[in-house]
Amino acid sequence: MSLIEDLKWRHAVKAYDSSKKVSQEDLNLILEAARLAPTSSGLQPFRVIVVENQELKEKMVQGALNPEVMRDSSHVLVFAAWNSYSDEKIDKVYDHHTDVRDLPRGRFGSYTDQIKKMYNSQTADEHFAHTARQTYIALGLAMAQAAELKIDSTPAEGFSNEVVDEMLGLKELGLKSVTLLYLGYRDEEKDYLAHMKKVRIPMEEFIIKK
C-alpha cells in the first residue's frame, strides 16, 4: 500500500482497545522513523520517551483532555525537546558526527562556531521554541510509519506538560515535553471516527499557486 493510501487510512483514534498491544518489533520501527527524522543542523535536539507502564500512564492522565485515550493506548510516546542549546551540547553532537564518519574532531568547527554564536545571542525561551518545532517532523514520520504498519495513533497536545515532565523526571534531563503520540489499536465500537469519511479541504483550496 502506498504512503498516500496509508495516510488516507489513518485518523486520530478516539478510543483504543486496551487488550491489544503493539509488538516490540513494530514499536522499534516507529521509533526508528522518528530517529531518522531530519533536524536543524542535524542536532536532534529532542528525545522520545516510551511509556508502556500502566501505573505511570494512570498518573500522566492528570490534566489530559482525552484521559481514556492515554489510559487505553498500548504505548505513549513523549516527544521532549532540549530546554536550551549550549556549546557543550553542540560539540557532543558534532563529535559523534565526526567519530561515526571517521573524521577528525573539529572538522566542522567553522560551522559549529557560527551556530553557537547564533544560539548564544538568543534566550532560553527562543531556544525551546526552536527545539520544540523540530519534534513535529519526527512526530509526523512516526505517524506515517505507524500507518504503514496498520497501527493506530493519536497525536496530542492536550495534556499537562507540568504533570508529564514531573512524572518522567524530564527537568533533570534538560528536557521539556512538547507533544504526545498514543499508539495502539482502535476500538471499532467506541471510536466514533472509525466509520466516518476522512475530511480535508479540497486540493484546489489547500494549494496556493503563485
Coordinates of C-alpha atoms in Angstrom, one line a residue:
M1 CA 0.0 0.0 0.0
S2 CA 1.3 3.4 -0.9
L3 CA 2.1 6.2 1.6
I4 CA -0.9 8.2 0.4
E5 CA -3.2 5.2 0.9
D6 CA -1.7 4.7 4.4
L7 CA -2.4 8.3 5.2
K8 CA -6.0 8.1 3.9
W9 CA -6.4 5.0 6.2
R10 CA -5.2 6.7 9.4
H11 CA -7.1 9.0 11.7
A12 CA -6.7 10.4 15.2
V13 CA -8.2 7.4 17.1
K14 CA -10.6 8.4 19.9
A15 CA -10.9 5.0 21.6
Y16 CA -8.3 2.2 21.9
D17 CA -8.8 -1.5 22.7
S18 CA -6.7 -1.8 25.8
S19 CA -6.4 -5.6 25.3
K20 CA -4.3 -5.2 22.2
K21 CA -0.6 -4.3 22.4
V22 CA 1.9 -3.1 19.8
S23 CA 4.7 -5.6 19.4
Q24 CA 8.3 -4.6 20.3
E25 CA 9.3 -5.2 16.6
D26 CA 6.7 -2.7 15.3
L27 CA 7.4 -0.2 18.0
N28 CA 11.1 -0.3 17.1
L29 CA 10.2 0.6 13.5
I30 CA 8.1 3.6 14.6
L31 CA 10.9 4.8 16.9
E32 CA 13.5 4.4 14.1
A33 CA 11.4 6.5 11.8
A34 CA 11.4 9.2 14.4
R35 CA 15.1 8.9 15.0
L36 CA 15.8 9.2 11.3
A37 CA 13.9 12.5 11.0
P38 CA 15.8 15.5 9.7
T39 CA 16.5 18.2 12.2
S40 CA 18.1 21.7 12.0
S41 CA 21.9 21.4 11.8
G42 CA 21.5 17.7 12.4
L43 CA 21.4 18.4 16.2
Q44 CA 18.4 16.1 17.0
P45 CA 17.6 18.5 19.9
F46 CA 14.9 16.2 21.4
R47 CA 14.3 12.7 22.8
V48 CA 11.4 10.3 22.7
I49 CA 10.3 8.7 25.9
V50 CA 8.4 5.5 25.6
V51 CA 5.8 4.9 28.3
E52 CA 4.2 1.4 28.5
N53 CA 3.9 1.0 32.2
Q54 CA 0.2 1.3 33.0
E55 CA 0.7 2.7 36.5
L56 CA 2.7 5.5 35.0
K57 CA 0.1 6.2 32.4
E58 CA -2.5 6.4 35.1
K59 CA -0.5 9.2 36.8
M60 CA 0.1 11.0 33.5
V61 CA -3.7 11.3 32.7
Q62 CA -4.0 14.1 35.2
G63 CA -4.7 17.2 33.0
A64 CA -5.1 15.2 29.8
L65 CA -8.0 16.2 27.6
N66 CA -8.6 12.6 26.5
P67 CA -7.6 10.6 29.6
E68 CA -9.2 7.4 28.3
V69 CA -7.2 7.5 25.1
M70 CA -4.0 7.8 27.0
R71 CA -5.0 5.2 29.5
D72 CA -6.2 2.6 27.0
S73 CA -3.4 3.1 24.4
S74 CA -0.7 0.4 24.1
H75 CA 2.2 3.0 24.4
V76 CA 2.6 6.7 24.9
L77 CA 5.5 8.3 23.1
V78 CA 6.5 11.6 24.7
F79 CA 8.4 13.9 22.4
A80 CA 10.5 16.1 24.6
A81 CA 12.8 18.9 23.4
W82 CA 16.0 20.3 24.9
N83 CA 15.2 23.2 27.1
S84 CA 18.1 25.2 25.6
Y85 CA 21.1 25.0 23.4
S86 CA 24.7 25.1 24.7
D87 CA 28.2 24.9 23.3
E88 CA 28.7 21.6 25.1
K89 CA 25.6 20.0 23.6
I90 CA 26.5 21.1 20.1
D91 CA 30.1 19.9 20.5
K92 CA 28.9 16.5 21.8
V93 CA 26.6 16.0 18.7
Y94 CA 29.3 17.0 16.2
D95 CA 32.0 14.9 18.0
H96 CA 29.6 12.0 17.4
H97 CA 29.2 13.0 13.7
T98 CA 33.0 13.1 13.1
D99 CA 33.6 9.8 15.0
V100 CA 31.0 7.9 13.0
R101 CA 32.4 9.3 9.8
D102 CA 36.0 8.6 10.7
L103 CA 36.8 12.3 10.5
P104 CA 39.0 14.4 12.9
R105 CA 37.1 16.1 15.7
G106 CA 36.6 19.7 15.0
R107 CA 36.3 19.1 11.2
F108 CA 33.1 21.1 11.2
G109 CA 34.4 23.8 13.6
S110 CA 33.8 26.7 11.3
Y111 CA 30.1 25.8 11.0
T112 CA 29.6 25.0 14.7
D113 CA 31.2 28.3 15.7
Q114 CA 28.5 30.0 13.6
I115 CA 25.6 28.2 15.1
K116 CA 27.0 28.6 18.6
K117 CA 27.3 32.4 18.1
M118 CA 23.7 32.5 16.8
Y119 CA 22.2 30.5 19.7
N120 CA 24.3 32.3 22.3
S121 CA 22.6 35.5 21.2
Q122 CA 19.2 34.1 21.9
T123 CA 17.2 33.5 25.1
A124 CA 16.4 30.1 26.6
D125 CA 12.7 30.6 25.5
E126 CA 13.8 31.2 21.9
H127 CA 15.9 28.0 22.1
F128 CA 13.0 25.9 23.3
A129 CA 10.7 27.4 20.7
H130 CA 13.1 26.2 18.1
T131 CA 13.9 22.8 19.6
A132 CA 10.2 22.1 20.1
R133 CA 9.4 22.7 16.4
Q134 CA 11.9 20.0 15.5
T135 CA 9.9 17.4 17.3
Y136 CA 6.9 17.8 14.9
I137 CA 9.0 16.5 12.0
A138 CA 9.7 13.3 13.9
L139 CA 6.1 13.1 15.1
G140 CA 4.9 13.1 11.5
L141 CA 7.3 10.4 10.4
A142 CA 6.4 8.2 13.4
M143 CA 2.7 8.5 12.5
A144 CA 3.4 7.7 8.9
Q145 CA 5.4 4.6 9.9
A146 CA 2.6 3.5 12.3
A147 CA 0.0 3.9 9.5
E148 CA 2.1 1.7 7.2
L149 CA 2.1 -1.0 9.9
K150 CA -1.6 -0.5 10.4
I151 CA -1.1 0.7 13.9
D152 CA -3.4 3.4 15.1
S153 CA -2.1 6.6 16.5
T154 CA -3.3 9.9 18.1
P155 CA -1.1 13.0 18.3
A156 CA -1.9 15.0 21.4
E157 CA -1.0 18.5 22.7
G158 CA -4.0 18.4 25.1
F159 CA -2.1 17.3 28.3
S160 CA -0.5 18.8 31.3
N161 CA 3.2 19.4 30.5
E162 CA 3.9 20.0 34.1
V163 CA 2.5 16.6 35.1
V164 CA 4.3 14.7 32.4
D165 CA 7.6 16.5 33.0
E166 CA 7.4 15.7 36.7
M167 CA 6.3 12.1 36.3
L168 CA 9.1 11.4 33.8
G169 CA 11.8 13.5 35.5
L170 CA 12.4 15.5 32.4
K171 CA 13.7 18.6 34.1
E172 CA 16.7 16.7 35.4
L173 CA 17.4 15.5 31.8
G174 CA 17.3 19.1 30.4
L175 CA 14.1 18.3 28.5
K176 CA 10.5 19.7 28.3
S177 CA 7.6 17.7 26.9
V178 CA 6.2 19.1 23.7
T179 CA 3.7 16.6 22.3
L180 CA 2.5 13.0 22.8
L181 CA 1.7 10.2 20.4
Y182 CA -0.7 7.5 21.5
L183 CA -0.2 4.1 19.8
G184 CA -2.4 1.0 19.7
Y185 CA -5.4 -0.5 18.0
R186 CA -8.8 1.2 17.7
D187 CA -11.9 0.0 19.5
E188 CA -14.2 -0.2 16.5
E189 CA -17.3 0.2 18.6
K190 CA -16.2 3.1 20.8
D191 CA -14.1 5.1 18.3
Y192 CA -16.7 7.4 16.7
L193 CA -14.3 8.4 13.9
A194 CA -13.6 4.9 12.8
H195 CA -16.6 4.7 10.4
M196 CA -16.7 8.3 9.3
K197 CA -15.3 9.6 6.0
K198 CA -11.9 11.3 6.2
V199 CA -12.3 15.1 5.7
R200 CA -9.8 17.5 4.4
I201 CA -10.2 20.8 2.5
P202 CA -10.1 20.4 -1.3
M203 CA -6.7 20.4 -3.0
E204 CA -7.6 23.5 -5.1
E205 CA -8.2 25.4 -1.8
F206 CA -5.3 23.9 0.0
I207 CA -2.6 24.6 -2.6
I208 CA -2.0 28.2 -3.5
K209 CA 0.0 28.7 -6.7
K210 CA 1.8 31.9 -7.5

